[in-house]
Amino acid sequence: MTTSTSAAVAQALAGADAVTILCHVRPDADTIGSGLALGLALQRRGVDVEVAFPGGIELPQAMRALPGYTLLVDEADLVGHPVVVSVDAASRGRLESLQPTFTAATRTIAIDHHASNDGFADLDLIDATADCTAVLVLAVLDELGVTIDLDIATCLYAGLVTDTGSFKWARPESFRIAARLLDTGVDARTWSRILLDTHPFAWLPMVGSVLTAAQLVPGAFDGAGLVYAVVDNDLLAGMSWEESESVVDIVRTAAEAEVAAVFKETAPGAWSVSLRSKSSIDLVPIAGVHGGGGHRQASGYSDEGTAAEVIARFLKSA
Ligand code: MN
C-alpha cells in the first residue's frame, strides 16, 4: 500500500462539489468527530455534504451534542456523492452496510490511523503514528486552508481526547494540537465530562455485576496474564450499546494481567470483543486471528455464539 499525503487528499477534496463522509460501525467520538469536522469544513467551502454511519442504531447521546450533528443523515437517505471519504475505519468491512455507497463512488478516500489498515481506497491517508483520525483530518483541513473555528475544533477535540484516553497515552504532537484547539475556545472540562465521564445510574450496578464476575487467567499469553469480563445482553438491558464501551478501561487496571478482554453482547448471540494490552503484547495479530484489527495496544473483533463459545475461541488464541 502506498500512503497518500494530506496534501493529495486536500487536492482531491478541493475540486469536489459534493462529498459523502462515512463513519465506522458502532461509532466512537473519533470517527464521528472526524466526520463532522471534515463535513463542517467542506460545507463552509460550499460543498454539498452528507455524513453517515452504518447500522441503523442511535448515535450515542454524547455525540449528539457535537456541532455539525445535523450533517448526519440516516443511511436510508444517503445520496452517495461521487467523492466518498471514510474516516477512522480500519477496513472497508468496518463500514458494514455502507460499503456499497463507498464502492459506488468515482473517487474514494480513506483517512485512518489503525495499524491494521492495509488501505482500501483510491487515496489512503493512513498514519499509524497518529493518535487519532481527527489529527489527520486537521492536517487535511490545514492543507485546504480552512480556518479552524470553535465548532470544527470541538469535533476534532472530541476525537483527540477520547482516542488518547484523556491524553494518558498522547504523543507530544497531540498536546500541541490540543493547545491549538483549546485556543479556539473549546470547553475541555465540559466535553471531557460529556464524552468520558457520564453514564446513566443503571450503569453503576451493571458494572458492579460485570466486575464481580471478572476472571483472571494468570497463565495466558505465556504467563503475561489475561483478565476478562462479560457484558451480556441481559446485563445491558435498558441501556444503549455504548454503555458497555468503557468497561474495558476498568477491567484492564488489574495488575496481574498484561491483556484485558471484554466480551460485549451487542444483540442476542452477536458479540463485539474489546482487547487491551499494557506494553509487551501486540494485539493486532491476535485480533487478526479472529477477523478483527486495530492498534497495537487496543484492538477488537466480532464473533457469534454463546458467551462460553466465544470465550473458549478467544482463550485458544491467548
Ligand atoms: Mn480512532
mmCIF file of C-alpha atoms and ligand atoms in Angstrom:
data_model
loop_
_atom_site.group_PDB
_atom_site.id
_atom_site.type_symbol
_atom_site.label_atom_id
_atom_site.label_comp_id
_atom_site.label_asym_id
_atom_site.label_seq_id
_atom_site.Cartn_x
_atom_site.Cartn_y
_atom_site.Cartn_z
ATOM 1 C CA MET A 1 0.000 0.000 0.000
ATOM 2 C CA THR A 2 1.198 3.494 -0.829
ATOM 3 C CA THR A 3 0.015 6.031 1.676
ATOM 4 C CA SER A 4 -1.214 9.336 0.304
ATOM 5 C CA THR A 5 -0.263 12.668 1.814
ATOM 6 C CA SER A 6 -2.672 15.084 3.449
ATOM 7 C CA ALA A 7 -1.869 17.439 0.543
ATOM 8 C CA ALA A 8 -3.036 14.847 -2.003
ATOM 9 C CA VAL A 9 -6.267 14.289 -0.085
ATOM 10 C CA ALA A 10 -6.807 18.046 0.217
ATOM 11 C CA GLN A 11 -6.278 18.408 -3.525
ATOM 12 C CA ALA A 12 -8.889 15.726 -4.244
ATOM 13 C CA LEU A 13 -11.377 17.403 -1.903
ATOM 14 C CA ALA A 14 -10.674 20.912 -3.191
ATOM 15 C CA GLY A 15 -12.200 20.053 -6.557
ATOM 16 C CA ALA A 16 -15.287 18.262 -5.233
ATOM 17 C CA ASP A 17 -18.796 19.791 -5.333
ATOM 18 C CA ALA A 18 -20.412 17.082 -3.234
ATOM 19 C CA VAL A 19 -18.853 14.710 -0.714
ATOM 20 C CA THR A 20 -20.184 11.770 1.289
ATOM 21 C CA ILE A 21 -18.388 11.073 4.579
ATOM 22 C CA LEU A 22 -18.707 7.625 6.134
ATOM 23 C CA CYS A 23 -18.011 6.709 9.766
ATOM 24 C CA HIS A 24 -17.420 3.202 11.114
ATOM 25 C CA VAL A 25 -19.917 0.842 12.730
ATOM 26 C CA ARG A 26 -20.603 1.311 16.467
ATOM 27 C CA PRO A 27 -19.272 4.831 16.045
ATOM 28 C CA ASP A 28 -16.955 6.409 18.604
ATOM 29 C CA ALA A 29 -16.105 10.069 19.119
ATOM 30 C CA ASP A 30 -13.063 9.859 16.802
ATOM 31 C CA THR A 31 -14.986 8.649 13.768
ATOM 32 C CA ILE A 32 -17.960 10.988 14.390
ATOM 33 C CA GLY A 33 -15.782 13.947 15.426
ATOM 34 C CA SER A 34 -13.564 13.464 12.364
ATOM 35 C CA GLY A 35 -16.566 13.099 10.071
ATOM 36 C CA LEU A 36 -18.362 16.164 11.412
ATOM 37 C CA ALA A 37 -15.212 18.332 11.448
ATOM 38 C CA LEU A 38 -14.485 17.464 7.819
ATOM 39 C CA GLY A 39 -18.166 17.898 6.945
ATOM 40 C CA LEU A 40 -18.414 21.338 8.582
ATOM 41 C CA ALA A 41 -15.215 22.491 6.864
ATOM 42 C CA LEU A 42 -16.349 21.316 3.418
ATOM 43 C CA GLN A 43 -19.822 22.779 3.911
ATOM 44 C CA ARG A 44 -18.224 26.156 4.656
ATOM 45 C CA ARG A 45 -16.463 25.883 1.288
ATOM 46 C CA GLY A 46 -19.862 25.489 -0.406
ATOM 47 C CA VAL A 47 -19.634 21.723 -0.809
ATOM 48 C CA ASP A 48 -22.787 19.591 -0.600
ATOM 49 C CA VAL A 49 -22.026 17.288 2.358
ATOM 50 C CA GLU A 50 -23.638 14.250 3.971
ATOM 51 C CA VAL A 51 -22.237 12.232 6.880
ATOM 52 C CA ALA A 52 -23.443 8.762 7.888
ATOM 53 C CA PHE A 53 -22.594 5.708 9.952
ATOM 54 C CA PRO A 54 -23.880 2.154 9.436
ATOM 55 C CA GLY A 55 -26.181 0.019 11.467
ATOM 56 C CA GLY A 56 -29.420 1.911 11.935
ATOM 57 C CA ILE A 57 -28.654 2.363 15.624
ATOM 58 C CA GLU A 58 -28.948 5.545 17.642
ATOM 59 C CA LEU A 59 -25.859 7.668 17.899
ATOM 60 C CA PRO A 60 -24.586 7.755 21.498
ATOM 61 C CA GLN A 61 -26.121 10.666 23.412
ATOM 62 C CA ALA A 62 -22.748 12.342 23.976
ATOM 63 C CA MET A 63 -22.017 12.611 20.255
ATOM 64 C CA ARG A 64 -25.453 14.062 19.519
ATOM 65 C CA ALA A 65 -24.264 17.171 21.339
ATOM 66 C CA LEU A 66 -21.414 17.783 18.877
ATOM 67 C CA PRO A 67 -21.538 20.738 16.468
ATOM 68 C CA GLY A 68 -22.417 19.679 12.940
ATOM 69 C CA TYR A 69 -24.681 16.903 14.168
ATOM 70 C CA THR A 70 -27.297 17.994 11.606
ATOM 71 C CA LEU A 71 -24.948 16.912 8.799
ATOM 72 C CA LEU A 72 -25.686 13.298 9.778
ATOM 73 C CA VAL A 73 -28.204 11.559 7.557
ATOM 74 C CA ASP A 74 -29.947 8.237 8.043
ATOM 75 C CA GLU A 75 -28.333 5.533 5.979
ATOM 76 C CA ALA A 76 -31.604 5.067 4.063
ATOM 77 C CA ASP A 77 -31.456 8.731 2.999
ATOM 78 C CA LEU A 78 -27.851 8.648 1.775
ATOM 79 C CA VAL A 79 -27.416 10.093 -1.710
ATOM 80 C CA GLY A 80 -23.904 8.746 -2.279
ATOM 81 C CA HIS A 81 -21.846 11.516 -3.857
ATOM 82 C CA PRO A 82 -19.064 10.936 -6.436
ATOM 83 C CA VAL A 83 -16.401 11.588 -3.776
ATOM 84 C CA VAL A 84 -16.627 9.425 -0.657
ATOM 85 C CA VAL A 85 -14.394 9.719 2.401
ATOM 86 C CA SER A 86 -14.146 7.028 5.065
ATOM 87 C CA VAL A 87 -12.940 8.272 8.469
ATOM 88 C CA ASP A 88 -11.384 6.083 11.202
ATOM 89 C CA ALA A 89 -12.413 2.782 9.551
ATOM 90 C CA ALA A 90 -9.596 0.208 9.755
ATOM 91 C CA SER A 91 -11.027 -1.737 6.830
ATOM 92 C CA ARG A 92 -13.834 -1.474 4.289
ATOM 93 C CA GLY A 93 -15.696 -4.064 6.384
ATOM 94 C CA ARG A 94 -15.947 -1.567 9.241
ATOM 95 C CA LEU A 95 -18.315 0.432 7.006
ATOM 96 C CA GLU A 96 -20.639 -2.593 7.083
ATOM 97 C CA SER A 97 -23.916 -1.759 5.300
ATOM 98 C CA LEU A 98 -22.418 1.445 3.848
ATOM 99 C CA GLN A 99 -19.853 -0.462 1.776
ATOM 100 C CA PRO A 100 -21.940 -0.226 -1.446
ATOM 101 C CA THR A 101 -22.051 3.585 -1.051
ATOM 102 C CA PHE A 102 -18.274 3.575 -0.705
ATOM 103 C CA THR A 103 -17.545 1.342 -3.686
ATOM 104 C CA ALA A 104 -20.072 3.134 -5.946
ATOM 105 C CA ALA A 105 -18.126 6.415 -5.689
ATOM 106 C CA THR A 106 -15.883 7.579 -8.519
ATOM 107 C CA ARG A 107 -13.218 8.732 -6.059
ATOM 108 C CA THR A 108 -12.686 7.051 -2.709
ATOM 109 C CA ILE A 109 -10.584 8.391 0.156
ATOM 110 C CA ALA A 110 -9.727 6.666 3.456
ATOM 111 C CA ILE A 111 -8.390 8.673 6.409
ATOM 112 C CA ASP A 112 -7.352 6.448 9.315
ATOM 113 C CA HIS A 113 -4.745 5.696 11.990
ATOM 114 C CA HIS A 114 -5.199 1.945 12.639
ATOM 115 C CA ALA A 115 -2.034 -0.163 12.355
ATOM 116 C CA SER A 116 -4.046 -2.996 10.803
ATOM 117 C CA ASN A 117 -5.294 -0.815 7.916
ATOM 118 C CA ASP A 118 -3.872 -2.117 4.620
ATOM 119 C CA GLY A 119 -5.575 0.572 2.535
ATOM 120 C CA PHE A 120 -8.846 0.165 0.678
ATOM 121 C CA ALA A 121 -9.414 3.459 -1.173
ATOM 122 C CA ASP A 122 -8.080 5.316 -4.223
ATOM 123 C CA LEU A 123 -6.337 7.656 -1.800
ATOM 124 C CA ASP A 124 -5.298 6.207 1.566
ATOM 125 C CA LEU A 125 -4.173 8.738 4.162
ATOM 126 C CA ILE A 126 -3.186 6.186 6.786
ATOM 127 C CA ASP A 127 -0.774 7.004 9.584
ATOM 128 C CA ALA A 128 -0.498 4.550 12.479
ATOM 129 C CA THR A 129 1.710 7.029 14.343
ATOM 130 C CA ALA A 130 -1.226 9.436 14.654
ATOM 131 C CA ASP A 131 -3.070 9.284 17.989
ATOM 132 C CA CYS A 132 -6.436 9.651 16.306
ATOM 133 C CA THR A 133 -8.027 10.161 12.910
ATOM 134 C CA ALA A 134 -9.050 13.672 13.962
ATOM 135 C CA VAL A 135 -5.431 14.908 13.813
ATOM 136 C CA LEU A 136 -5.138 13.557 10.243
ATOM 137 C CA VAL A 137 -8.338 15.403 9.322
ATOM 138 C CA LEU A 138 -6.805 18.540 10.842
ATOM 139 C CA ALA A 139 -3.751 18.103 8.594
ATOM 140 C CA VAL A 140 -6.055 17.902 5.551
ATOM 141 C CA LEU A 141 -8.000 20.999 6.675
ATOM 142 C CA ASP A 142 -4.724 22.898 7.119
ATOM 143 C CA GLU A 143 -3.746 21.941 3.564
ATOM 144 C CA LEU A 144 -7.141 23.210 2.388
ATOM 145 C CA GLY A 145 -6.555 26.498 4.210
ATOM 146 C CA VAL A 146 -9.697 26.073 6.313
ATOM 147 C CA THR A 147 -9.978 28.302 9.390
ATOM 148 C CA ILE A 148 -10.309 26.044 12.444
ATOM 149 C CA ASP A 149 -13.208 27.696 14.238
ATOM 150 C CA LEU A 150 -14.770 26.658 17.552
ATOM 151 C CA ASP A 151 -17.234 24.167 16.012
ATOM 152 C CA ILE A 152 -14.612 22.373 13.914
ATOM 153 C CA ALA A 153 -12.141 22.442 16.818
ATOM 154 C CA THR A 154 -14.742 20.937 19.165
ATOM 155 C CA CYS A 155 -15.340 17.990 16.831
ATOM 156 C CA LEU A 156 -11.603 17.407 16.419
ATOM 157 C CA TYR A 157 -11.040 17.684 20.166
ATOM 158 C CA ALA A 158 -13.740 15.042 20.762
ATOM 159 C CA GLY A 159 -11.703 12.552 18.732
ATOM 160 C CA LEU A 160 -8.413 13.571 20.305
ATOM 161 C CA VAL A 161 -9.466 13.451 23.962
ATOM 162 C CA THR A 162 -11.240 10.094 23.649
ATOM 163 C CA ASP A 163 -8.708 8.221 21.473
ATOM 164 C CA THR A 164 -5.844 9.277 23.787
ATOM 165 C CA GLY A 165 -7.760 8.199 26.916
ATOM 166 C CA SER A 166 -7.816 11.794 28.171
ATOM 167 C CA PHE A 167 -4.213 12.233 26.950
ATOM 168 C CA LYS A 168 -2.963 9.271 29.019
ATOM 169 C CA TRP A 169 -1.102 7.887 26.000
ATOM 170 C CA ALA A 170 -0.946 11.042 23.906
ATOM 171 C CA ARG A 171 2.215 11.884 21.947
ATOM 172 C CA PRO A 172 3.820 15.352 22.239
ATOM 173 C CA GLU A 173 2.264 16.414 18.928
ATOM 174 C CA SER A 174 -1.197 15.674 20.317
ATOM 175 C CA PHE A 175 -0.632 18.031 23.245
ATOM 176 C CA ARG A 176 0.426 20.750 20.785
ATOM 177 C CA ILE A 177 -2.710 20.141 18.724
ATOM 178 C CA ALA A 178 -4.859 20.103 21.882
ATOM 179 C CA ALA A 179 -3.478 23.511 22.868
ATOM 180 C CA ARG A 180 -4.253 24.854 19.402
ATOM 181 C CA LEU A 181 -7.836 23.526 19.574
ATOM 182 C CA LEU A 182 -8.399 24.844 23.111
ATOM 183 C CA ASP A 183 -7.156 28.251 21.989
ATOM 184 C CA THR A 184 -10.246 28.492 19.757
ATOM 185 C CA GLY A 185 -12.385 28.330 22.904
ATOM 186 C CA VAL A 186 -13.195 24.604 23.212
ATOM 187 C CA ASP A 187 -14.650 23.910 26.665
ATOM 188 C CA ALA A 188 -12.422 20.940 27.545
ATOM 189 C CA ARG A 189 -13.855 20.378 31.011
ATOM 190 C CA THR A 190 -17.416 20.125 29.756
ATOM 191 C CA TRP A 191 -16.545 17.923 26.767
ATOM 192 C CA SER A 192 -14.495 15.528 28.919
ATOM 193 C CA ARG A 193 -17.459 15.145 31.224
ATOM 194 C CA ILE A 194 -19.923 14.649 28.354
ATOM 195 C CA LEU A 195 -17.755 12.261 26.346
ATOM 196 C CA LEU A 196 -15.949 10.286 29.071
ATOM 197 C CA ASP A 197 -17.495 10.754 32.497
ATOM 198 C CA THR A 198 -21.255 10.488 32.048
ATOM 199 C CA HIS A 199 -23.380 7.344 32.416
ATOM 200 C CA PRO A 200 -26.971 6.587 33.419
ATOM 201 C CA PHE A 201 -27.385 5.489 37.047
ATOM 202 C CA ALA A 202 -28.112 1.925 35.860
ATOM 203 C CA TRP A 203 -24.530 1.773 34.567
ATOM 204 C CA LEU A 204 -23.233 1.530 38.147
ATOM 205 C CA PRO A 205 -24.945 -1.778 39.124
ATOM 206 C CA MET A 206 -24.256 -3.164 35.627
ATOM 207 C CA VAL A 207 -20.536 -2.546 36.029
ATOM 208 C CA GLY A 208 -20.736 -3.961 39.568
ATOM 209 C CA SER A 209 -22.099 -7.256 38.241
ATOM 210 C CA VAL A 210 -19.614 -7.399 35.378
ATOM 211 C CA LEU A 211 -16.587 -6.764 37.620
ATOM 212 C CA THR A 212 -17.732 -9.251 40.274
ATOM 213 C CA ALA A 213 -17.743 -11.988 37.636
ATOM 214 C CA ALA A 214 -14.411 -10.989 36.014
ATOM 215 C CA GLN A 215 -11.898 -13.799 35.545
ATOM 216 C CA LEU A 216 -8.118 -13.811 35.880
ATOM 217 C CA VAL A 217 -6.107 -16.294 33.802
ATOM 218 C CA PRO A 218 -2.519 -15.901 35.032
ATOM 219 C CA GLY A 219 -1.076 -18.459 32.606
ATOM 220 C CA ALA A 220 -2.460 -16.850 29.445
ATOM 221 C CA PHE A 221 -0.138 -15.245 26.887
ATOM 222 C CA ASP A 222 2.881 -17.267 28.107
ATOM 223 C CA GLY A 223 2.347 -16.166 31.687
ATOM 224 C CA ALA A 224 1.790 -12.470 30.939
ATOM 225 C CA GLY A 225 -1.745 -12.920 32.195
ATOM 226 C CA LEU A 226 -5.264 -12.218 30.972
ATOM 227 C CA VAL A 227 -8.218 -10.629 32.732
ATOM 228 C CA TYR A 228 -11.621 -10.817 31.075
ATOM 229 C CA ALA A 229 -15.232 -9.886 31.744
ATOM 230 C CA VAL A 230 -18.566 -10.385 30.022
ATOM 231 C CA VAL A 231 -21.298 -7.823 29.371
ATOM 232 C CA ASP A 232 -24.167 -9.914 28.080
ATOM 233 C CA ASN A 233 -27.405 -8.692 26.550
ATOM 234 C CA ASP A 234 -29.345 -9.130 29.818
ATOM 235 C CA LEU A 235 -26.888 -7.024 31.813
ATOM 236 C CA LEU A 236 -27.166 -4.256 29.243
ATOM 237 C CA ALA A 237 -30.991 -4.342 29.295
ATOM 238 C CA GLY A 238 -32.484 -0.876 29.203
ATOM 239 C CA MET A 239 -29.161 0.764 28.377
ATOM 240 C CA SER A 240 -27.805 1.721 24.996
ATOM 241 C CA TRP A 241 -24.940 -0.262 23.471
ATOM 242 C CA GLU A 242 -22.253 2.337 24.112
ATOM 243 C CA GLU A 243 -22.584 1.893 27.872
ATOM 244 C CA SER A 244 -20.503 -1.297 27.535
ATOM 245 C CA GLU A 245 -17.657 0.501 25.731
ATOM 246 C CA SER A 246 -15.801 1.910 28.749
ATOM 247 C CA VAL A 247 -15.952 -1.285 30.870
ATOM 248 C CA VAL A 248 -12.619 -2.446 29.450
ATOM 249 C CA ASP A 249 -10.948 0.661 30.877
ATOM 250 C CA ILE A 250 -11.781 -0.594 34.382
ATOM 251 C CA VAL A 251 -11.055 -4.276 33.684
ATOM 252 C CA ARG A 252 -7.602 -3.514 32.237
ATOM 253 C CA THR A 253 -6.445 -1.994 35.536
ATOM 254 C CA ALA A 254 -5.849 -5.494 37.020
ATOM 255 C CA ALA A 255 -2.133 -5.539 37.835
ATOM 256 C CA GLU A 256 -1.779 -9.303 37.310
ATOM 257 C CA ALA A 257 -2.733 -9.240 33.627
ATOM 258 C CA GLU A 258 -0.924 -7.826 30.604
ATOM 259 C CA VAL A 259 -4.013 -8.336 28.445
ATOM 260 C CA ALA A 260 -7.638 -7.419 29.149
ATOM 261 C CA ALA A 261 -10.653 -8.589 27.177
ATOM 262 C CA VAL A 262 -14.297 -7.597 27.442
ATOM 263 C CA PHE A 263 -16.928 -9.636 25.621
ATOM 264 C CA LYS A 264 -19.913 -7.438 24.793
ATOM 265 C CA GLU A 265 -23.137 -8.979 23.510
ATOM 266 C CA THR A 266 -24.403 -6.329 21.109
ATOM 267 C CA ALA A 267 -27.506 -8.346 20.129
ATOM 268 C CA PRO A 268 -28.510 -11.830 21.299
ATOM 269 C CA GLY A 269 -25.695 -14.151 20.152
ATOM 270 C CA ALA A 270 -23.689 -11.347 18.477
ATOM 271 C CA TRP A 271 -20.517 -10.272 20.240
ATOM 272 C CA SER A 272 -18.085 -7.409 19.990
ATOM 273 C CA VAL A 273 -14.785 -8.139 21.747
ATOM 274 C CA SER A 274 -12.540 -5.343 23.046
ATOM 275 C CA LEU A 275 -8.865 -6.127 23.715
ATOM 276 C CA ARG A 276 -6.297 -4.008 25.563
ATOM 277 C CA SER A 277 -2.636 -4.667 26.361
ATOM 278 C CA LYS A 278 -0.275 -2.758 28.614
ATOM 279 C CA SER A 279 3.063 -2.839 26.809
ATOM 280 C CA SER A 280 4.652 -6.077 25.610
ATOM 281 C CA ILE A 281 1.888 -7.755 23.610
ATOM 282 C CA ASP A 282 0.890 -6.633 20.115
ATOM 283 C CA LEU A 283 -2.868 -7.189 19.824
ATOM 284 C CA VAL A 284 -3.149 -6.597 16.075
ATOM 285 C CA PRO A 285 -2.243 -10.211 15.092
ATOM 286 C CA ILE A 286 -4.358 -11.622 17.948
ATOM 287 C CA ALA A 287 -7.439 -9.692 16.809
ATOM 288 C CA GLY A 288 -6.481 -10.658 13.254
ATOM 289 C CA VAL A 289 -6.823 -14.379 14.077
ATOM 290 C CA HIS A 290 -10.483 -13.643 14.821
ATOM 291 C CA GLY A 291 -11.049 -11.432 11.768
ATOM 292 C CA GLY A 292 -10.574 -8.096 13.523
ATOM 293 C CA GLY A 293 -7.867 -5.462 13.860
ATOM 294 C CA GLY A 294 -6.977 -2.132 15.388
ATOM 295 C CA HIS A 295 -3.967 -0.805 17.231
ATOM 296 C CA ARG A 296 -1.031 -2.490 18.949
ATOM 297 C CA GLN A 297 -2.486 -1.882 22.411
ATOM 298 C CA ALA A 298 -6.184 -1.580 21.612
ATOM 299 C CA SER A 299 -7.964 -3.781 19.133
ATOM 300 C CA GLY A 300 -11.107 -5.800 18.684
ATOM 301 C CA TYR A 301 -13.172 -8.207 16.644
ATOM 302 C CA SER A 302 -16.675 -9.626 16.276
ATOM 303 C CA ASP A 303 -17.892 -13.163 16.953
ATOM 304 C CA GLU A 304 -21.137 -15.124 17.247
ATOM 305 C CA GLY A 305 -22.465 -17.790 19.602
ATOM 306 C CA THR A 306 -22.967 -18.262 23.319
ATOM 307 C CA ALA A 307 -20.720 -16.465 25.796
ATOM 308 C CA ALA A 308 -18.997 -19.780 26.588
ATOM 309 C CA GLU A 309 -18.302 -20.483 22.895
ATOM 310 C CA VAL A 310 -16.954 -17.011 22.181
ATOM 311 C CA ILE A 311 -14.741 -17.036 25.285
ATOM 312 C CA ALA A 312 -13.431 -20.546 24.503
ATOM 313 C CA ARG A 313 -12.468 -19.473 20.969
ATOM 314 C CA PHE A 314 -10.601 -16.468 22.340
ATOM 315 C CA LEU A 315 -8.801 -18.495 25.044
ATOM 316 C CA LYS A 316 -7.399 -20.782 22.313
ATOM 317 C CA SER A 317 -5.540 -17.771 20.899
ATOM 318 C CA ALA A 318 -4.457 -16.477 24.321
HETATM 319 MN MN MN B 1 -9.675 6.429 16.108
#
